[in-house]
CSV table of C-alpha atoms in Angstrom, one decimal:
chain,number,residue,atom,x,y,z
A,1,MET,CA,24.9,-80.4,-28.4
A,2,GLU,CA,22.2,-82.8,-29.5
A,3,SER,CA,19.3,-81.2,-31.4
A,4,VAL,CA,15.7,-82.4,-31.4
A,5,ALA,CA,13.1,-81.6,-34.0
A,6,TYR,CA,10.3,-79.3,-32.7
A,7,ALA,CA,7.5,-81.8,-33.6
A,8,HIS,CA,9.3,-84.6,-31.7
A,9,LEU,CA,9.8,-82.4,-28.7
A,10,SER,CA,6.2,-81.3,-28.7
A,11,ARG,CA,4.9,-84.8,-28.8
A,12,LEU,CA,7.3,-85.9,-26.1
A,13,LEU,CA,6.3,-83.1,-23.8
A,14,HIS,CA,2.6,-83.7,-24.3
A,15,LYS,CA,3.0,-87.5,-23.8
A,16,ARG,CA,4.9,-87.0,-20.5
A,17,LEU,CA,3.0,-84.1,-19.0
A,18,LEU,CA,-0.7,-84.7,-20.0
A,19,GLU,CA,-0.9,-87.7,-17.7
A,20,GLN,CA,0.2,-85.3,-14.9
A,21,ARG,CA,-2.5,-82.8,-16.0
A,22,VAL,CA,0.0,-80.0,-16.6
A,23,PRO,CA,-1.7,-76.9,-18.2
A,24,LEU,CA,0.7,-76.8,-21.2
A,25,GLU,CA,-1.4,-74.7,-23.6
A,26,ALA,CA,-3.2,-71.5,-22.9
A,27,THR,CA,-5.5,-69.5,-25.2
A,28,PHE,CA,-6.2,-65.9,-24.4
A,29,GLU,CA,-9.0,-64.0,-26.2
A,30,VAL,CA,-7.6,-60.6,-25.5
A,31,SER,CA,-10.7,-58.8,-27.0
A,32,ARG,CA,-13.9,-59.7,-28.8
A,33,ARG,CA,-13.9,-56.3,-30.6
A,34,CYS,CA,-12.9,-56.4,-34.2
A,35,PRO,CA,-12.8,-53.9,-37.2
A,36,LEU,CA,-14.4,-56.6,-39.4
A,37,VAL,CA,-18.0,-57.8,-39.4
A,38,CYS,CA,-17.5,-61.3,-40.8
A,39,GLN,CA,-20.6,-63.3,-41.5
A,40,HIS,CA,-19.3,-66.5,-40.1
A,41,CYS,CA,-17.7,-65.2,-36.9
A,42,TYR,CA,-18.7,-66.7,-33.5
A,43,ASN,CA,-17.7,-63.9,-31.2
A,44,ASN,CA,-16.9,-60.5,-32.8
A,45,LEU,CA,-18.2,-57.3,-31.3
A,46,PRO,CA,-18.0,-53.7,-32.8
A,47,MET,CA,-14.6,-52.1,-32.6
A,48,HIS,CA,-16.0,-49.2,-30.5
A,49,ASP,CA,-18.0,-51.3,-28.1
A,50,HIS,CA,-17.1,-49.2,-25.0
A,51,ALA,CA,-18.9,-51.6,-22.6
A,52,ALA,CA,-16.9,-54.5,-23.9
A,53,ARG,CA,-13.6,-52.5,-23.7
A,54,ARG,CA,-14.2,-51.5,-20.1
A,55,ARG,CA,-14.7,-55.1,-19.1
A,56,GLU,CA,-11.4,-56.3,-20.6
A,57,LEU,CA,-8.5,-57.5,-18.4
A,58,SER,CA,-6.0,-54.8,-17.5
A,59,LEU,CA,-2.3,-55.1,-18.2
A,60,ASP,CA,-1.7,-55.6,-14.5
A,61,GLU,CA,-4.2,-58.4,-14.4
A,62,TYR,CA,-2.4,-60.0,-17.3
A,63,ARG,CA,0.9,-59.7,-15.5
A,64,ARG,CA,-0.5,-61.6,-12.5
A,65,ILE,CA,-2.1,-64.3,-14.6
A,66,PHE,CA,1.0,-64.8,-16.7
A,67,ASP,CA,3.1,-65.2,-13.6
A,68,GLU,CA,0.7,-67.8,-12.3
A,69,ILE,CA,0.4,-69.9,-15.5
A,70,ALA,CA,4.2,-69.8,-15.9
A,71,GLU,CA,4.6,-71.3,-12.4
A,72,ALA,CA,2.0,-73.9,-13.3
A,73,GLY,CA,4.0,-75.1,-16.3
A,74,THR,CA,2.3,-73.4,-19.3
A,75,LEU,CA,4.6,-73.4,-22.3
A,76,TRP,CA,2.4,-72.5,-25.3
A,77,VAL,CA,0.3,-69.3,-25.4
A,78,LEU,CA,-2.1,-68.4,-28.2
A,79,PHE,CA,-3.5,-64.8,-28.5
A,80,THR,CA,-6.7,-64.5,-30.4
A,81,GLY,CA,-9.9,-62.5,-30.6
A,82,GLY,CA,-12.0,-60.8,-31.9
A,83,GLU,CA,-8.9,-59.1,-33.2
A,84,ILE,CA,-5.9,-59.0,-31.0
A,85,LEU,CA,-4.8,-55.6,-32.3
A,86,ALA,CA,-8.1,-54.1,-31.4
A,87,ARG,CA,-6.5,-53.5,-28.0
A,88,ALA,CA,-4.2,-50.4,-28.2
A,89,ASP,CA,-2.0,-52.0,-25.6
A,90,PHE,CA,-1.7,-55.4,-27.2
A,91,LEU,CA,2.1,-55.1,-27.7
A,92,GLU,CA,2.5,-54.5,-24.0
A,93,ILE,CA,0.5,-57.6,-23.2
A,94,TYR,CA,2.5,-59.5,-25.7
A,95,THR,CA,5.8,-58.3,-24.3
A,96,GLU,CA,4.8,-59.4,-20.8
A,97,ALA,CA,4.1,-62.9,-22.1
A,98,LYS,CA,7.2,-62.9,-24.2
A,99,GLN,CA,9.4,-62.0,-21.2
A,100,ARG,CA,8.1,-65.0,-19.3
A,101,GLY,CA,9.4,-67.3,-22.0
A,102,PHE,CA,6.1,-68.6,-23.5
A,103,LEU,CA,6.1,-69.9,-27.1
A,104,ILE,CA,3.5,-67.5,-28.6
A,105,THR,CA,1.2,-67.8,-31.5
A,106,LEU,CA,-0.8,-64.8,-32.8
A,107,PHE,CA,-4.1,-65.1,-34.6
A,108,THR,CA,-5.0,-61.9,-36.5
A,109,ASN,CA,-6.9,-60.8,-39.6
A,110,GLY,CA,-3.9,-58.6,-40.4
A,111,THR,CA,-5.9,-55.4,-41.1
A,112,LEU,CA,-4.5,-53.4,-38.2
A,113,ILE,CA,-0.8,-54.3,-38.7
A,114,THR,CA,1.3,-51.2,-39.2
A,115,PRO,CA,5.1,-50.8,-39.9
A,116,ARG,CA,5.6,-50.0,-36.2
A,117,ILE,CA,3.8,-53.2,-35.1
A,118,ALA,CA,5.7,-55.3,-37.7
A,119,ASP,CA,9.0,-53.8,-36.6
A,120,TYR,CA,8.2,-54.6,-33.0
A,121,LEU,CA,7.3,-58.2,-33.8
A,122,ALA,CA,10.5,-58.5,-35.9
A,123,GLU,CA,12.5,-57.5,-32.8
A,124,TRP,CA,10.4,-59.7,-30.4
A,125,GLN,CA,9.6,-62.6,-32.7
A,126,PRO,CA,6.6,-64.8,-31.9
A,127,PHE,CA,6.6,-68.5,-32.5
A,128,ALA,CA,4.0,-68.1,-35.3
A,129,ILE,CA,1.6,-65.6,-36.8
A,130,GLU,CA,-1.5,-66.8,-38.5
A,131,ILE,CA,-3.6,-64.5,-40.7
A,132,THR,CA,-7.0,-65.5,-41.9
A,133,LEU,CA,-7.9,-64.8,-45.5
A,134,TYR,CA,-11.6,-64.3,-46.3
A,135,GLY,CA,-11.3,-64.6,-50.1
A,136,HIS,CA,-8.9,-64.5,-52.9
A,137,THR,CA,-10.6,-61.7,-54.7
A,138,ARG,CA,-11.4,-58.3,-53.2
A,139,THR,CA,-15.1,-58.9,-54.0
A,140,THR,CA,-15.3,-62.1,-52.0
A,141,TYR,CA,-13.1,-60.9,-49.2
A,142,GLU,CA,-15.2,-57.9,-48.5
A,143,ARG,CA,-18.5,-59.7,-49.0
A,144,MET,CA,-17.3,-61.9,-46.1
A,145,THR,CA,-16.0,-59.1,-43.9
A,146,ARG,CA,-18.6,-56.5,-44.9
A,147,VAL,CA,-16.0,-53.8,-44.6
A,148,PRO,CA,-14.8,-51.9,-47.7
A,149,GLY,CA,-11.1,-51.5,-47.9
A,150,SER,CA,-10.4,-54.5,-45.6
A,151,TYR,CA,-8.9,-56.6,-48.4
A,152,ASP,CA,-6.2,-54.0,-49.1
A,153,ARG,CA,-5.4,-53.6,-45.4
A,154,CYS,CA,-5.1,-57.3,-44.9
A,155,HIS,CA,-2.7,-57.7,-47.9
A,156,ARG,CA,-0.6,-54.8,-46.6
A,157,GLY,CA,-0.3,-56.5,-43.3
A,158,ILE,CA,0.8,-59.7,-45.0
A,159,GLN,CA,3.4,-57.8,-46.9
A,160,LEU,CA,4.8,-56.0,-43.8
A,161,LEU,CA,5.3,-59.3,-42.1
A,162,LEU,CA,6.9,-61.0,-45.1
A,163,GLU,CA,9.3,-58.1,-45.5
A,164,ARG,CA,10.5,-58.8,-42.0
A,165,LYS,CA,10.7,-62.5,-42.5
A,166,LEU,CA,8.3,-63.2,-39.7
A,167,PRO,CA,7.0,-66.8,-39.2
A,168,LEU,CA,3.8,-66.2,-41.1
A,169,LYS,CA,1.1,-68.8,-41.9
A,170,LEU,CA,-2.1,-68.2,-43.9
A,171,LYS,CA,-5.5,-69.9,-43.5
A,172,THR,CA,-9.1,-69.6,-44.5
A,173,VAL,CA,-12.5,-70.9,-43.6
A,174,GLY,CA,-14.7,-72.7,-46.1
A,175,THR,CA,-18.1,-71.1,-46.4
A,176,THR,CA,-20.7,-70.8,-49.1
A,177,ILE,CA,-19.0,-67.5,-49.9
A,178,THR,CA,-15.4,-68.6,-50.0
A,179,LYS,CA,-15.6,-72.2,-51.2
A,180,ASP,CA,-14.8,-71.5,-54.8
A,181,GLU,CA,-11.6,-69.5,-53.9
A,182,ILE,CA,-10.1,-71.7,-51.3
A,183,PHE,CA,-7.6,-73.3,-53.7
A,184,ALA,CA,-6.7,-70.0,-55.2
A,185,MET,CA,-5.9,-68.8,-51.7
A,186,ARG,CA,-3.7,-71.9,-51.2
A,187,ASP,CA,-1.9,-71.1,-54.5
A,188,PHE,CA,-1.4,-67.5,-53.3
A,189,ALA,CA,0.1,-68.7,-50.0
A,190,GLU,CA,2.4,-71.1,-51.8
A,191,SER,CA,3.5,-68.4,-54.1
A,192,LEU,CA,4.6,-66.5,-51.0
A,193,GLY,CA,6.4,-69.5,-49.6
A,194,VAL,CA,4.2,-69.7,-46.5
A,195,PRO,CA,2.1,-72.6,-45.1
A,196,PHE,CA,-1.7,-72.6,-45.7
A,197,LYS,CA,-4.6,-74.5,-44.2
A,198,PHE,CA,-8.3,-74.3,-44.2
A,199,ASP,CA,-11.2,-75.5,-42.1
A,200,SER,CA,-14.9,-75.5,-42.9
A,201,MET,CA,-16.4,-76.1,-39.5
A,202,LEU,CA,-18.6,-73.2,-38.4
A,203,ASN,CA,-20.3,-72.8,-35.1
A,204,PRO,CA,-23.1,-70.6,-33.8
A,205,ARG,CA,-22.2,-67.4,-32.0
A,206,ILE,CA,-21.3,-67.7,-28.3
A,207,ASP,CA,-24.5,-65.8,-27.5
A,208,CYS,CA,-26.2,-68.8,-29.3
A,209,SER,CA,-27.2,-66.8,-32.4
A,210,GLN,CA,-27.4,-69.3,-35.3
A,211,ALA,CA,-26.5,-66.5,-37.8
A,212,PRO,CA,-23.0,-67.9,-38.8
A,213,LEU,CA,-24.6,-71.1,-39.9
A,214,GLU,CA,-26.3,-69.3,-42.8
A,215,VAL,CA,-22.9,-69.5,-44.6
A,216,ARG,CA,-22.0,-73.1,-43.5
A,217,LEU,CA,-21.4,-75.6,-46.2
A,218,THR,CA,-23.2,-78.9,-46.3
A,219,PRO,CA,-21.3,-82.0,-45.0
A,220,GLU,CA,-21.0,-83.3,-48.5
A,221,GLU,CA,-19.5,-79.9,-49.7
A,222,VAL,CA,-17.0,-80.1,-46.8
A,223,ILE,CA,-15.9,-83.6,-47.8
A,224,GLU,CA,-15.6,-82.6,-51.5
A,225,LEU,CA,-13.1,-80.0,-50.4
A,226,ASP,CA,-11.1,-82.8,-48.8
A,227,LEU,CA,-11.1,-84.6,-52.1
A,228,ARG,CA,-9.8,-81.6,-53.9
A,229,ASP,CA,-6.7,-81.5,-51.8
A,230,PRO,CA,-4.9,-84.8,-52.0
A,231,ARG,CA,-3.1,-84.2,-48.7
A,232,ARG,CA,-6.2,-83.9,-46.6
A,233,LEU,CA,-7.8,-87.4,-46.5
A,234,PRO,CA,-4.5,-89.2,-45.7
A,235,ALA,CA,-4.0,-86.6,-42.9
A,236,TRP,CA,-7.4,-87.3,-41.5
A,237,GLN,CA,-6.7,-91.0,-41.5
A,238,ASP,CA,-3.3,-90.5,-39.8
A,239,LEU,CA,-5.0,-88.3,-37.2
A,240,ASN,CA,-7.5,-91.1,-36.5
A,241,ASN,CA,-4.9,-93.8,-36.3
A,242,ARG,CA,-2.7,-91.8,-33.9
A,243,TYR,CA,-5.4,-90.8,-31.4
A,244,GLN,CA,-7.9,-93.6,-31.7
A,245,THR,CA,-6.2,-95.4,-28.8
A,246,ALA,CA,-4.7,-92.4,-27.0
A,247,ALA,CA,-5.6,-92.3,-23.4
A,248,MET,CA,-5.6,-89.5,-20.9
A,249,ALA,CA,-7.0,-91.6,-18.1
A,250,PRO,CA,-8.7,-90.9,-15.8
A,251,TYR,CA,-10.0,-88.0,-17.9
A,252,VAL,CA,-11.7,-89.8,-20.7
A,253,THR,CA,-13.8,-92.4,-19.0
A,254,ASN,CA,-17.5,-91.6,-19.8
A,255,THR,CA,-16.9,-87.9,-19.4
A,256,VAL,CA,-18.8,-85.2,-21.2
A,257,TYR,CA,-15.6,-83.7,-22.5
A,258,ASP,CA,-13.2,-86.1,-24.3
A,259,CYS,CA,-10.7,-83.6,-25.6
A,260,GLY,CA,-7.6,-82.1,-24.1
A,261,GLY,CA,-9.4,-79.2,-22.6
A,262,GLY,CA,-9.0,-79.0,-18.8
A,263,VAL,CA,-6.3,-81.7,-19.1
A,264,GLY,CA,-3.5,-80.0,-20.9
A,265,SER,CA,-5.1,-76.7,-22.0
A,266,PHE,CA,-7.4,-74.0,-21.0
A,267,ALA,CA,-8.8,-70.7,-22.3
A,268,VAL,CA,-9.3,-67.2,-20.8
A,269,ASN,CA,-11.8,-64.8,-22.3
A,270,PRO,CA,-11.3,-61.0,-22.5
A,271,TYR,CA,-13.0,-60.6,-19.1
A,272,GLY,CA,-10.8,-63.0,-17.1
A,273,GLU,CA,-13.2,-66.0,-17.2
A,274,MET,CA,-11.3,-69.3,-17.6
A,275,SER,CA,-12.9,-72.3,-19.3
A,276,ILE,CA,-12.2,-75.6,-21.0
A,277,CYS,CA,-11.8,-73.8,-24.4
A,278,VAL,CA,-12.9,-70.6,-26.2
A,279,LEU,CA,-16.2,-72.2,-27.3
A,280,SER,CA,-17.2,-73.3,-23.8
A,281,GLN,CA,-19.1,-70.5,-22.1
A,282,MET,CA,-21.3,-72.3,-19.6
A,283,ASP,CA,-18.7,-73.4,-17.1
A,284,THR,CA,-16.3,-70.5,-16.3
A,285,TYR,CA,-14.0,-69.6,-13.4
A,286,ASP,CA,-13.4,-65.9,-12.7
A,287,LEU,CA,-9.7,-65.3,-12.5
A,288,ARG,CA,-10.4,-61.8,-11.2
A,289,GLN,CA,-11.8,-63.4,-8.0
A,290,GLY,CA,-9.4,-66.3,-7.6
A,291,SER,CA,-6.0,-67.7,-8.5
A,292,PHE,CA,-5.2,-69.7,-11.6
A,293,ARG,CA,-4.1,-72.6,-9.5
A,294,ASP,CA,-7.4,-72.8,-7.6
A,295,GLY,CA,-9.3,-72.5,-10.9
A,296,TRP,CA,-7.2,-75.2,-12.6
A,297,GLU,CA,-6.8,-77.6,-9.7
A,298,HIS,CA,-10.4,-77.5,-8.5
A,299,PHE,CA,-12.9,-75.8,-10.8
A,300,LEU,CA,-11.7,-77.0,-14.2
A,301,ARG,CA,-10.8,-80.5,-12.8
A,302,GLN,CA,-14.5,-80.9,-11.8
A,303,VAL,CA,-15.7,-79.5,-15.2
A,304,ARG,CA,-13.4,-82.0,-16.9
A,305,LEU,CA,-14.7,-84.9,-14.9
A,306,GLN,CA,-18.4,-84.3,-15.6
A,307,GLN,CA,-19.9,-87.6,-16.3
A,308,ARG,CA,-22.4,-88.3,-19.1
A,309,THR,CA,-26.0,-88.6,-17.8
A,310,ARG,CA,-27.2,-90.8,-20.6
A,311,PRO,CA,-25.9,-93.2,-23.2
A,312,ALA,CA,-24.3,-91.4,-26.1
A,313,LYS,CA,-23.4,-92.5,-29.6
A,314,CYS,CA,-20.1,-90.6,-29.4
A,315,ALA,CA,-18.9,-92.4,-26.3
A,316,GLY,CA,-17.7,-95.5,-28.2
A,317,CYS,CA,-17.2,-93.9,-31.6
A,318,GLU,CA,-14.0,-95.3,-33.2
A,319,ILE,CA,-13.7,-92.3,-35.5
A,320,ARG,CA,-14.0,-89.7,-32.7
A,321,PRO,CA,-10.5,-88.3,-33.3
A,322,MET,CA,-11.5,-87.0,-36.7
A,323,CYS,CA,-14.7,-85.4,-35.5
A,324,SER,CA,-15.1,-81.6,-35.1
A,325,GLY,CA,-18.0,-82.0,-32.7
A,326,CYS,CA,-17.5,-81.8,-29.0
A,327,ALA,CA,-19.3,-80.9,-25.8
A,328,ALA,CA,-18.7,-77.2,-26.3
A,329,VAL,CA,-20.0,-77.3,-29.9
A,330,ASN,CA,-23.0,-79.3,-28.8
A,331,GLU,CA,-23.7,-76.7,-26.1
A,332,LEU,CA,-23.5,-73.8,-28.6
A,333,GLU,CA,-25.7,-75.5,-31.3
A,334,ASN,CA,-28.1,-77.7,-29.4
A,335,GLY,CA,-28.0,-76.1,-25.9
A,336,ASP,CA,-27.0,-79.5,-24.5
A,337,LYS,CA,-23.4,-80.8,-24.1
A,338,GLU,CA,-24.5,-84.4,-24.6
A,339,SER,CA,-26.5,-83.9,-27.7
A,340,ALA,CA,-24.3,-84.4,-30.8
A,341,VAL,CA,-24.5,-81.9,-33.7
A,342,ASP,CA,-25.7,-83.9,-36.7
A,343,PHE,CA,-23.7,-81.8,-39.1
A,344,HIS,CA,-20.4,-82.9,-37.6
A,345,CYS,CA,-21.6,-86.5,-37.2
A,346,ARG,CA,-22.6,-86.8,-40.9
A,347,ALA,CA,-19.4,-85.1,-42.1
A,348,ASN,CA,-17.3,-87.4,-40.1
A,349,HIS,CA,-19.1,-90.5,-41.2
A,350,LEU,CA,-18.8,-89.5,-44.9
A,351,ARG,CA,-15.1,-89.1,-44.4
A,352,ALA,CA,-14.8,-92.5,-42.6
A,353,TYR,CA,-16.7,-94.4,-45.3
A,354,LEU,CA,-14.6,-92.8,-48.1
A,355,LEU,CA,-11.5,-93.9,-46.1
A,356,ASP,CA,-13.0,-97.4,-45.6
A,357,ILE,CA,-12.5,-97.2,-41.9
A,358,PRO,CA,-14.3,-100.2,-40.2
A,359,LEU,CA,-17.4,-99.0,-38.4
A,360,LYS,CA,-19.2,-101.2,-35.9
A,361,PRO,CA,-23.0,-101.2,-35.7
A,362,ASN,CA,-24.2,-98.7,-33.1
A,363,PRO,CA,-28.0,-98.6,-32.3
A,364,LEU,CA,-27.6,-95.0,-31.2
A,365,CYS,CA,-26.0,-93.8,-34.4
A,366,GLU,CA,-28.2,-93.3,-37.4
A,367,TYR,CA,-25.3,-93.5,-39.8
A,368,ARG,CA,-24.1,-97.0,-38.9
A,369,PRO,CA,-25.0,-100.2,-40.8
A,370,GLY,CA,-28.6,-101.1,-40.3
A,371,SER,CA,-29.6,-97.7,-38.9
A,372,ALA,CA,-32.2,-95.3,-40.2
A,373,ARG,CA,-30.0,-93.0,-42.3
A,374,TYR,CA,-27.5,-95.5,-43.4
A,375,GLU,CA,-28.8,-95.9,-46.9
A,376,ASP,CA,-29.1,-92.2,-47.3
A,377,ILE,CA,-25.5,-91.6,-46.3
A,378,GLN,CA,-24.3,-94.4,-48.6
A,379,ALA,CA,-26.0,-92.6,-51.5
A,380,SER,CA,-23.9,-89.5,-50.6
A,381,VAL,CA,-20.8,-91.6,-50.3
A,382,ALA,CA,-21.4,-93.1,-53.8
A,383,LEU,CA,-21.7,-89.6,-55.3
A,384,LEU,CA,-18.5,-88.5,-53.5
A,385,ARG,CA,-16.7,-91.6,-54.8
A,386,ALA,CA,-17.8,-90.6,-58.3
A,387,ARG,CA,-16.5,-87.1,-57.7
A,388,ALA,CA,-13.2,-88.5,-56.5
A,389,ALA,CA,-12.9,-90.5,-59.7
A,390,GLU,CA,-13.5,-87.3,-61.7
A,391,LEU,CA,-10.8,-85.6,-59.7
A,392,GLY,CA,-8.4,-88.5,-60.1
A,393,VAL,CA,-8.3,-89.1,-56.3
A,394,THR,CA,-7.4,-92.7,-55.3
A,395,LEU,CA,-9.5,-93.9,-52.4
A,396,PRO,CA,-9.1,-97.0,-50.3
A,397,ALA,CA,-10.9,-99.9,-52.0
A,398,THR,CA,-14.4,-100.5,-50.7
A,399,SER,CA,-14.5,-103.6,-48.5
A,400,ARG,CA,-17.3,-105.4,-46.8
A,401,ARG,CA,-16.3,-103.8,-43.5
A,402,SER,CA,-18.5,-100.8,-44.2
A,403,LEU,CA,-21.3,-102.6,-45.7
A,404,PRO,CA,-24.5,-103.3,-43.8
A,405,VAL,CA,-24.7,-106.5,-41.8
A,406,ILE,CA,-27.9,-108.2,-42.9
A,407,GLN,CA,-29.2,-110.8,-40.5
A,408,PRO,CA,-31.0,-113.7,-42.2
A,409,SER,CA,-34.6,-114.2,-41.1
A,410,PRO,CA,-35.6,-117.4,-39.1
A,411,ALA,CA,-37.6,-118.6,-42.2
A,412,ALA,CA,-34.5,-118.3,-44.4
A,413,LEU,CA,-32.4,-120.3,-41.8
A,414,VAL,CA,-35.1,-123.1,-41.8
A,415,SER,CA,-35.2,-123.3,-45.6
A,416,ALA,CA,-31.5,-123.5,-45.8
A,417,LYS,CA,-31.3,-126.6,-43.6
């Protein structure tokens, strides 16, 4: 029998089925309740929020939704929260999904994993389990989570999964609290023989509270973290090269959303409301009142085809594939899907200039050659290049492609004749 590498199979399926708008990927937030009180979190509620618990989908409702998405072609399912194990019946929900053949990934903070849960997952193995670390030291971890004892509970959960050889991955989020321990956490993961990744993009809470942004790094600090891991900048460049010309026509032509949401993926919150993604809370379809097929074929199709109402600098941006900004992020931070978040725009341009990616002048973008903040961002780029030299990081050579285009004045043209 011929074997095919998983990554190749995944790319093949996405390439063939996205053009047909098959809902390949589902994300289920099973609960927004969580035993931790993390400073950066966008959606956590108290563990004993009874009102939130009463609103959560029942097991029977999950059974019906799983049947419908399986019929529609969904293959990958992600369970996230809040904390997935905040639900006492999570293993029953998980088993229902498992029995339908989905490839399941679990996002958890690990603090509620018990030997019984680990044994069960060993018997009914998920595709992957990702645990988020909130610090390498106990002090940092519990400063982030604001719960004494959570560090030890997390590490016990990790140990229980490792003992059963489950497909574990570790990750963290770069914040003003964790930034100095990110690479110690990476070394810890590597010492365990498990993959590790980090991300530094924080968003406001879904109720539009800006509180998580108090621990957000500056764009320059985010890019410096890229420099400290030699694998990250080439990975960003590869991502940009692969997706710069990717097309999902007719779903990318001047639409507000330019991601895969509503084309090959969707999200369902704990209360049965389906949307483009977990961050998008404005346009939702109630799966308690209608079928998945109706929501996918009609409601989300129309959401996905929303047209921009005004010119946008992001529309023609050639480094869009590297950007963490999107319509849902814009909605959360600016209250407007079409208003780009400056944090993401600046971080992405810093990265592009360091990679020497050619950037066309764009009168709508303040970071492009000849625009208002171009000199300012170039000063930051110079500092980051100096930092790269200190770290021994080799960057692409600076070329004139990213330098400002200076138009000669009419007087200069006359004198030159």
